[in-house]
XYZ file of C-alpha atoms in Angstrom:
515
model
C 12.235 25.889 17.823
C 8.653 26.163 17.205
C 7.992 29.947 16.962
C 5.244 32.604 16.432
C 6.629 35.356 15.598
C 7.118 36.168 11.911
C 10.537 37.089 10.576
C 11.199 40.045 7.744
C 13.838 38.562 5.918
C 15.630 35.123 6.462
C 18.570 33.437 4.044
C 16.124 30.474 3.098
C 12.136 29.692 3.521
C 10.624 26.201 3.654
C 7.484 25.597 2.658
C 6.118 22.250 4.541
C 8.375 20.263 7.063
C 7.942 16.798 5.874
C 11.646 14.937 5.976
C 12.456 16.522 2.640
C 11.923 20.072 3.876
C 13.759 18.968 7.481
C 16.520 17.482 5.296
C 16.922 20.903 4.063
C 17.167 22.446 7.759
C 19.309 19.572 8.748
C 21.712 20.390 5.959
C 21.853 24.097 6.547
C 22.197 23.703 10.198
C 25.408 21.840 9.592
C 26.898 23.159 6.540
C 25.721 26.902 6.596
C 25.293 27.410 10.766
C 25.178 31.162 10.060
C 22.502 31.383 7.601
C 18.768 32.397 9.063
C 16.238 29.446 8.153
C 12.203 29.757 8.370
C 10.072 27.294 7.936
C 6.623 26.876 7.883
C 3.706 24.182 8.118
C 0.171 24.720 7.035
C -0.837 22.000 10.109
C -0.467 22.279 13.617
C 1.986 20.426 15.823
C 0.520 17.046 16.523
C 3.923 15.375 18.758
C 6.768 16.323 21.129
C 8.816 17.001 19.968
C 7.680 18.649 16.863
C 7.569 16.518 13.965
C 7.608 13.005 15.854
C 5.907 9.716 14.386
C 2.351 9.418 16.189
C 2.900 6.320 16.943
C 5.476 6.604 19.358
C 2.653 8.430 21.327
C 2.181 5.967 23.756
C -1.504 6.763 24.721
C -4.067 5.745 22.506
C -6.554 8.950 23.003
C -3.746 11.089 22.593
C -2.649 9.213 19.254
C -5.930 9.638 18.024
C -5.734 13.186 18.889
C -3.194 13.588 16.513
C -4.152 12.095 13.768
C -7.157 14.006 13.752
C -5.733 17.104 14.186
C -3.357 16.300 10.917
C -6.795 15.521 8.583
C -6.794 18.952 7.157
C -9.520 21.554 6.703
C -12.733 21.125 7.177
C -14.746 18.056 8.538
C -12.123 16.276 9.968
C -12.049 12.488 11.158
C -15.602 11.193 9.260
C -13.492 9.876 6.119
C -11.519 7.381 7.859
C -12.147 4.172 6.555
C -10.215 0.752 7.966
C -7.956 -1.009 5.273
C -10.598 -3.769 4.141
C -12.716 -0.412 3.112
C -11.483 -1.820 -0.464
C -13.221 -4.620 -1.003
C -16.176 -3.088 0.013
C -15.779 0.020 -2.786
C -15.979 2.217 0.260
C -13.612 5.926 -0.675
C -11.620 5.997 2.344
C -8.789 7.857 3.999
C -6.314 6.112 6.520
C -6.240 7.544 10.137
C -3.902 11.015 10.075
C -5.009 11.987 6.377
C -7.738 13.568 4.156
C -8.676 13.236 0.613
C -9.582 15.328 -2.508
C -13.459 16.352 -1.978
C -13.749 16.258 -5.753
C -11.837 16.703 -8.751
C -9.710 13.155 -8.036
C -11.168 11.333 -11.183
C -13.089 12.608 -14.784
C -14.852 10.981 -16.968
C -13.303 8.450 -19.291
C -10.024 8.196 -16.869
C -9.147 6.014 -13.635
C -8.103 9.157 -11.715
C -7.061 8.511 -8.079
C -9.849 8.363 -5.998
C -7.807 7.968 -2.853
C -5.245 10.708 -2.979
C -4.718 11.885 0.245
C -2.174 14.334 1.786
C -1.752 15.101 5.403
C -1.581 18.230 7.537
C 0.913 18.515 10.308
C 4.094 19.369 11.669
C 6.031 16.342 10.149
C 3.642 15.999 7.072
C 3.026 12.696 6.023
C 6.301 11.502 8.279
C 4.144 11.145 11.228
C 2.320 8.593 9.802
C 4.454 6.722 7.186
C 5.870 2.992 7.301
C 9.049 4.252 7.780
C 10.384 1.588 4.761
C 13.293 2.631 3.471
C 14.534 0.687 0.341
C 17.306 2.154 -2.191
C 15.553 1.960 -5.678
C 17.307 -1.077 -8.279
C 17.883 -0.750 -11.857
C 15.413 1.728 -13.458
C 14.063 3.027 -10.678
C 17.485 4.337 -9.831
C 18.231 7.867 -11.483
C 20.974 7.595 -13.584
C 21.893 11.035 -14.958
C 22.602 11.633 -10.883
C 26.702 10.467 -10.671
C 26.608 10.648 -6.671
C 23.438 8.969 -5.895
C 24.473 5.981 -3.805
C 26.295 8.767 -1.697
C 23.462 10.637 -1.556
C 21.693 7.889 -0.539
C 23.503 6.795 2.217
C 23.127 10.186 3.259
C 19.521 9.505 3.005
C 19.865 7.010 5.380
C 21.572 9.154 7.622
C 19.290 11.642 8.519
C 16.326 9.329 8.627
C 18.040 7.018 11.069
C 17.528 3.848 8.550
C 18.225 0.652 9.845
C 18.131 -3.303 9.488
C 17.959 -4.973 12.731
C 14.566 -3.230 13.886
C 12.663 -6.757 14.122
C 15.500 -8.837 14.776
C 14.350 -10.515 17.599
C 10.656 -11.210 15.611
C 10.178 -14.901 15.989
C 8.763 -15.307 12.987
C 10.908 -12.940 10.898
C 13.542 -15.447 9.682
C 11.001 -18.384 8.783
C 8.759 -15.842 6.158
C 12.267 -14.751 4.401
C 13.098 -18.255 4.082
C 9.939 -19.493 2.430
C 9.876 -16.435 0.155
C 13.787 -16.701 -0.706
C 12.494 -20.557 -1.660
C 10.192 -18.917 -4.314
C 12.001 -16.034 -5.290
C 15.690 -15.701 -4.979
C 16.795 -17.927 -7.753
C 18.681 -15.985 -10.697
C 18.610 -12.861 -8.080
C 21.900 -10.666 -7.588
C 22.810 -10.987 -3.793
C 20.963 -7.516 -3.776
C 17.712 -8.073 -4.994
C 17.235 -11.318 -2.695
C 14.386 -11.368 -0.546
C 16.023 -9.493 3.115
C 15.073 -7.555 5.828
C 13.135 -4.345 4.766
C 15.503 -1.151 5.962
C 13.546 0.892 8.389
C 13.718 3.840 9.763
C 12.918 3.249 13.132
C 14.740 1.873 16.196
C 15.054 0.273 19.578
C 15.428 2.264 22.458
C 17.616 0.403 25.679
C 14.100 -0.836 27.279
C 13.210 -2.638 23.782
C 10.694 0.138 22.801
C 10.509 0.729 19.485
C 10.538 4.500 18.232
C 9.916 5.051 14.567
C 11.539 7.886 12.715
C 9.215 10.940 11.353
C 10.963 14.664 11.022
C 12.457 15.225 14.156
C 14.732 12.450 13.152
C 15.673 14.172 10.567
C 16.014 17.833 12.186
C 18.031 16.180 14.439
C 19.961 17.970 17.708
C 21.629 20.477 15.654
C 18.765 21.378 13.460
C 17.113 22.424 17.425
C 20.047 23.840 18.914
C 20.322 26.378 16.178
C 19.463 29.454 17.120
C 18.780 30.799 13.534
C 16.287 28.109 12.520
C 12.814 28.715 13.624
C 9.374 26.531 12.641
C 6.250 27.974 12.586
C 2.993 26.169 12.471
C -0.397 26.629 11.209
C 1.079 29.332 8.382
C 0.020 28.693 4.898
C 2.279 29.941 2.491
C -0.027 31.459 -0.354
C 2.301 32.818 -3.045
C 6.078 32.840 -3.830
C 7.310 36.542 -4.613
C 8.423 36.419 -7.882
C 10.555 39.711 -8.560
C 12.584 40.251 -11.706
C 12.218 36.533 -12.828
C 13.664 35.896 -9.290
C 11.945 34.340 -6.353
C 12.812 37.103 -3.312
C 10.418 35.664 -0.529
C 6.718 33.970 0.340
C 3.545 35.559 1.314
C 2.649 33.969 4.092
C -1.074 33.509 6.306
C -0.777 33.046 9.824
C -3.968 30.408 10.281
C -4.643 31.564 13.796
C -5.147 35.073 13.762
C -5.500 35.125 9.903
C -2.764 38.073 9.365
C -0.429 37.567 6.438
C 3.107 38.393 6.815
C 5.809 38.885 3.916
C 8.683 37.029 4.727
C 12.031 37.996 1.980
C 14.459 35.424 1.459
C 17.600 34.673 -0.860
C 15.983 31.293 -1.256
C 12.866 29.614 -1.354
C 12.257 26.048 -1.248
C 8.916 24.352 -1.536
C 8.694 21.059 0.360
C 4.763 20.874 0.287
C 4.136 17.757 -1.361
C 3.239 15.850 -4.993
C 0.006 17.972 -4.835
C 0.564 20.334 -3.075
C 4.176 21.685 -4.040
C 3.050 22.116 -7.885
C -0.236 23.883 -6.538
C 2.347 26.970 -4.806
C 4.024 27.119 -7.758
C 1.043 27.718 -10.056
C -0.851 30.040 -7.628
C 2.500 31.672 -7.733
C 2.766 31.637 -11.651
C 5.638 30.032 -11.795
C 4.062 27.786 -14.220
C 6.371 25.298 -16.402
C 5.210 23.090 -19.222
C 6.245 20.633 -17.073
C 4.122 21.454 -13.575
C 1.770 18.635 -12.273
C 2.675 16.340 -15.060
C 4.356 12.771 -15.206
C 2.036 12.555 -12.030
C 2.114 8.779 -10.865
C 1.350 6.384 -8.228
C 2.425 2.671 -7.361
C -0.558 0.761 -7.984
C -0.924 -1.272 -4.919
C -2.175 -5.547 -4.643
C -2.231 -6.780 -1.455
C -3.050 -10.673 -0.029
C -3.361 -12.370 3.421
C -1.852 -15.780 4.026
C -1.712 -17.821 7.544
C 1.701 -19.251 8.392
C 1.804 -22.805 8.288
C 3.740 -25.197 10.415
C 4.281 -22.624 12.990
C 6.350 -23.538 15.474
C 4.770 -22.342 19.673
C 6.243 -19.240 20.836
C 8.968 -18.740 23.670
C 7.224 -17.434 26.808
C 9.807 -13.775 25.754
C 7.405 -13.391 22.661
C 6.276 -10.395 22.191
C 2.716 -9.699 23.200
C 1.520 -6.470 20.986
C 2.185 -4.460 18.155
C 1.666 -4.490 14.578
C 4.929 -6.399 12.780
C 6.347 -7.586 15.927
C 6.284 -10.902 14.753
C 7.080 -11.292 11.657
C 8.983 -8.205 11.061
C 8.871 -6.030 8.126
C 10.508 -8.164 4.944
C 11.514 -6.936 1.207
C 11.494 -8.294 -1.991
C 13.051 -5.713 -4.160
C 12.505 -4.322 -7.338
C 14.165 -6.180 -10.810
C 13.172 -5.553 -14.833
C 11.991 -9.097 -14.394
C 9.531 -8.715 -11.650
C 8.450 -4.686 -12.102
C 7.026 -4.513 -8.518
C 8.582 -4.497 -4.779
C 6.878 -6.377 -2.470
C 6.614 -5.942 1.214
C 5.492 -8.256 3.834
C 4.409 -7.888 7.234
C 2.391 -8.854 10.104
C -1.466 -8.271 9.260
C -2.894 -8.921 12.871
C -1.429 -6.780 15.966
C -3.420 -9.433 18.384
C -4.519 -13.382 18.322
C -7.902 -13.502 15.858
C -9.656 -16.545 15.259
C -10.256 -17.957 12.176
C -12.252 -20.907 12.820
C -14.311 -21.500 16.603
C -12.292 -24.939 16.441
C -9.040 -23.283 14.340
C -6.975 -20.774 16.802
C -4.265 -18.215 15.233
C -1.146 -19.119 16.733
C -0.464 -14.903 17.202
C 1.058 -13.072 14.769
C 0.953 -15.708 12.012
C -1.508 -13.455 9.671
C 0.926 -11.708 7.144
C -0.284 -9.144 4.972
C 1.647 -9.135 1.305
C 1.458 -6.015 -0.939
C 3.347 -5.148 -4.563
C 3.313 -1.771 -5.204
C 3.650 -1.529 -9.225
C 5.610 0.762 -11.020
C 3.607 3.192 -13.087
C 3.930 3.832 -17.423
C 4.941 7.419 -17.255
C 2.931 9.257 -19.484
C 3.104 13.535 -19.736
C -0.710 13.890 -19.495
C -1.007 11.898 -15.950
C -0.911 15.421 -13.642
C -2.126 17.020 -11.234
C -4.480 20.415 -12.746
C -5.493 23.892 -11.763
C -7.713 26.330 -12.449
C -8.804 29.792 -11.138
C -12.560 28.776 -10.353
C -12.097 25.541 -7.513
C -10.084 26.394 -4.440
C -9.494 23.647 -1.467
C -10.292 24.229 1.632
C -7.405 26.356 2.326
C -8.537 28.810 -0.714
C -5.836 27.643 -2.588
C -6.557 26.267 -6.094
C -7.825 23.045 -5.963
C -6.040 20.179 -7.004
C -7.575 17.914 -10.277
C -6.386 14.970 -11.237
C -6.292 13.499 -14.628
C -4.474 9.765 -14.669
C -4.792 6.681 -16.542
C -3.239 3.609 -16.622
C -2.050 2.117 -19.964
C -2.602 -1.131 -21.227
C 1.224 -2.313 -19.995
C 0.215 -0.737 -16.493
C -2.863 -3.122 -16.519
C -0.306 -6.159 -17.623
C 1.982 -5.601 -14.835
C -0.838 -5.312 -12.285
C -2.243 -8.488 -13.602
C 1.085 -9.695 -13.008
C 1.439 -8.653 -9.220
C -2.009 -10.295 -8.916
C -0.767 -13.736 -9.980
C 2.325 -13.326 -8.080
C 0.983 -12.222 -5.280
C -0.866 -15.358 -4.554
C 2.315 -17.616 -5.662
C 4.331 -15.960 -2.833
C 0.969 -16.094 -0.131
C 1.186 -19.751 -0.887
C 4.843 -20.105 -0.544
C 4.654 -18.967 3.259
C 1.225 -20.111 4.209
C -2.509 -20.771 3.604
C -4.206 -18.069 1.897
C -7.044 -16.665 3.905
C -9.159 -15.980 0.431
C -8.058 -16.709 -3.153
C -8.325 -13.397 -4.655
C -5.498 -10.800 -4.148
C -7.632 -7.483 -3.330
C -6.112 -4.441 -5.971
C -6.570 -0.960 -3.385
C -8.230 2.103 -4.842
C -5.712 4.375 -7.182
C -3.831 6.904 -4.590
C -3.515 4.031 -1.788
C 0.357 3.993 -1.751
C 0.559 7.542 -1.055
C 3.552 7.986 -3.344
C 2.329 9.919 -5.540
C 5.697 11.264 -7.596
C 6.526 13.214 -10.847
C 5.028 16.216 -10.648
C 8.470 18.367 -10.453
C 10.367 16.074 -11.610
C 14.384 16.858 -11.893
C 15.951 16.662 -15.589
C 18.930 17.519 -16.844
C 18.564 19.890 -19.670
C 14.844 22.557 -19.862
C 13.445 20.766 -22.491
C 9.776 21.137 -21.503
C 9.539 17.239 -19.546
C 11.129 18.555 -16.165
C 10.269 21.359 -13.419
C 13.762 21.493 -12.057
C 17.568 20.915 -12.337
C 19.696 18.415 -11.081
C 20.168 20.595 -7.762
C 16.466 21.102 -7.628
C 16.181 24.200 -8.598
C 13.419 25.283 -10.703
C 14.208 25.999 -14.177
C 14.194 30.049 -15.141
C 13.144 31.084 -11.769
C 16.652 31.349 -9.675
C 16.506 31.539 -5.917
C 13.207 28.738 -6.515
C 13.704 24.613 -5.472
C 11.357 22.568 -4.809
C 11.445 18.866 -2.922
C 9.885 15.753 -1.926
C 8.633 12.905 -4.010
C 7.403 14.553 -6.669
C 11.090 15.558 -7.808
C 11.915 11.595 -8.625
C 11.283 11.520 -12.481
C 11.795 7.666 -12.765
C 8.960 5.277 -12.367
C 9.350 3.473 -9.084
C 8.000 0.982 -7.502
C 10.012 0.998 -4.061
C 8.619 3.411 -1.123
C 9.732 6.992 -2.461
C 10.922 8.641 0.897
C 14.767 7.854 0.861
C 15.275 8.345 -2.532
C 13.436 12.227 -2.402
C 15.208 12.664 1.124
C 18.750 11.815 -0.672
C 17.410 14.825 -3.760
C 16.659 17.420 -0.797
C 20.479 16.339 0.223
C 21.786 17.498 -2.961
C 19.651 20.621 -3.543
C 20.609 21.588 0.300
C 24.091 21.282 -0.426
C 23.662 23.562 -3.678
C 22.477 26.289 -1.188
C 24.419 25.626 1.527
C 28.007 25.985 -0.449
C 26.601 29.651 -2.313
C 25.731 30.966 1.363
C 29.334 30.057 2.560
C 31.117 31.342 -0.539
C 29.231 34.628 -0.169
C 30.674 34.211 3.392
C 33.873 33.599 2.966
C 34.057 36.931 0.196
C 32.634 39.280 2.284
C 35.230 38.057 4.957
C 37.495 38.710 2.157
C 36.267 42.046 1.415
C 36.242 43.401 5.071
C 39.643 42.519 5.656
């Protein structure tokens, strides 16, 4: 599957393999088995197989490998910062990604000093949570009839699940304290539950978290007409008679560039990076880089109280084994969605005379749901180029004075619900650097009509350019405050489909015709 060689023509390019791009592949595979697919990844492959979460690399060293090789161009590794880098003002990236060297904030506006992106076979999937949630009243996308299919579709191909922690020891005691202080008034869906994952248990108990190759799947593999090729930057989409016909593509290791023709192109890049191919291509919508927007993220620390000892078949290591991974979804009333988890992988003291009974440190975060505004985007010009030598992303954002309410909010809540499961290990709530979610969304966002306030259509294509999609988060045009990744996996779905039924209708006529 992972390839070298260059093709001249090909049904369908992807640009990036990040699970909206694989979705794409996986879709094809199965629904169009005789169209030619090429994809290809700026980063090298970091896992076997390709596109695999790093941390089911089982050896440390070779982990850290990884993640270093995903941190992009240039000096790679020296702008890793741990995650209490906050408190300390310290401009940080976590392990496996790399930040803006300038142009992330301007004068007068809160920017995002801690955008980061990632550069590897599996794009940000290698590295991600793996949380899962289906978005709740306006984060949901209403003008989209089929979306709870497409959903569950969603789920599908990332291998989403609820039973992940099950056997966490601790798991059922921190949903019961927080269902104490939350769940009253709450539809049956919005009550604090297990957080769906995608990840699962192997037979021996391992646990084996979901990244792209999840997604691929055994059919995306097996096909002989799909082919991934790494450490290729795509640097323009060929744009001929309004109509995109191919990529220009740069093979990073020998530094040749190829031209690759295609009946379709689809750019599955990323919130930055996605808009940034479309400009350098000129395909350059009112729309492009704007209704940019990340969740703004609060997080706390609380000690379980009352704990009771642990069964000599407790788990001994690994981050959330615990506690699990719990949800407290997103409602009008409470415009954030909370997630809770096991802070410490490993028994820390907090006191010489005070032991931890292990795993009782919970971390709590609310990611907020951002006041869309049209001038929040992501900017380019023709004089700053990344480190790539593509333009440079700039970023202008600014939260509104509602955004600052509803963080205030999270901050108050945030301590209510450390309370409600234990004793808070400080009594300020720590609000992370703009950019720390990582879901950064908006800036090709899907509408319904081209009225200047969307990139694409409701199959993802981009408007006026046919033969041109684009995918990942930064299709979702509705603020959200729930991890993006299902909900842009479930888009790629129905913007594969699109494809996938025009290749087999031209099939099925030129069957006709030979006959």
């Amino acid at each position: 599957m992972n390839a070298r060689r260059y093709p001249h023509s090909v049904d369908v390019v992807i640009v990036g393999s990040g699970p909206t791009g694989a979705a794409y592949a996986r879709i094809l595979s199965e629904r169009a088995p005789d169209a030619t697919v090429a994809m290809f990844e700026v980063g090298p492959t970091v896992s076997d197989p390709p596109g695999a979460h790093v941390k089911n690399i089982a050896d440390p060293a070779e982990r850290a490998r990884a993640q270093v090789a995903s941190e992009g161009p240039g000096e790679r590794g020296a702008k890793v910062a741990n995650p209490g880098a906050a408190k300390a003002g310290v401009r940080g990236a976590r392990p496996g990604t790399f930040l803006l060297e300038d142009g992330y904030a301007f004068d007068g506006e809160d920017g995002m000093p801690v955008a980061a992106m990632s550069s590897n076979v599996g794009g940000m999937s290698a590295h991600w949570t793996g949380a899962c949630p289906r978005p709740n009243d306006s984060e949901r996308i209403t003008f989209l009839p089929d979306l709870d299919e497409l959903l569950a579709e969603g789920e599908r191909l990332l291998g989403v699940r609820t039973d992940a922690f099950d056997a966490a020891p601790f798991g059922a005691i921190v949903r019961e304290r927080l269902s104490a202080a939350i769940d009253e008034g709450r539809t049956e869906a919005t009550r604090v539950q297990r957080m769906p994952l995608a990840a699962h248990r192997r037979d021996d108990g391992r646990l084996v978290w979901s990244g792209s190759d999840v997604v691929l799947g055994d059919v995306t593999r097996a096909n002989p007409l799909f082919s991934l090729i790494d450490r290729s930057l795509v640097t323009s989409v060929r744009i001929e008679g309004g109509r995109a016909v191919g990529v220009v593509v740069r093979d990073l290791a020998s530094g040749d560039e190829h031209e690759v023709a295609a009946r379709f192109v689809v750019v599955a890049a990323d919130a930055l990076r996605t808009p940034q191919l479309l400009w350098a291509s000129n395909v350059r919508p009112h729309a492009l880089g704007r209704y940019l927007n990340d969740q703004a993220q609060i997080v706390f620390a609380a000690r379980l109280r009352d704990m009771p000892p642990l069964g000599a078949d407790a788990p001994a290591t690994g981050l959330a084994e615990y506690s699990g991974v719990s949800w407290v979804p997103f409602t009008e009333g409470m415009p954030f969605h909370g997630q809770i988890m096991q802070l410490d992988a490993s028994p820390i003291p907090l006191a010489e005379d005070d032991p931890v009974v292990p795993g009782s440190i919970v971390g709590l975060g609310l990611f907020c749901a951002k006041d869309l505004q049209a001038d929040d985007r992501v900017a380019f010009d023709d004089e700053h180029v990344d480190g790539y030598g593509m333009p440079a992303p700039r970023i202008h954002y600014t939260l509104t004075a509602r955004d600052h309410e509803v963080m205030e909010r999270a901050r108050q809540e945030i301590v209510r619900l450390g309370e409600a499961v234990g004793d808070p290990l400080d009594s300020r709530p720590v609000t992370l650097p703009l950019g720390s979610s990582l879901h950064y969304q908006g800036s090709t966002r899907m509408g319904v009509v081209d009225d200047g306030t969307s990139v694409c259509d409701t199959d993802s294509q981009v408007w006026g350019v046919p033969g041109l999609s684009v995918a990942g988060n930064g299709v979702i045009p509705t603020s959200t405050a729930c991890n993006p990744t299902l909900t842009s996996v479930a888009l790629a779905v129905r913007g594969a489909r699109k494809i996938a039924a025009v290749l087999a209708r031209e099939q099925v006529d030129a069957a006709s015709v030979s006959v």
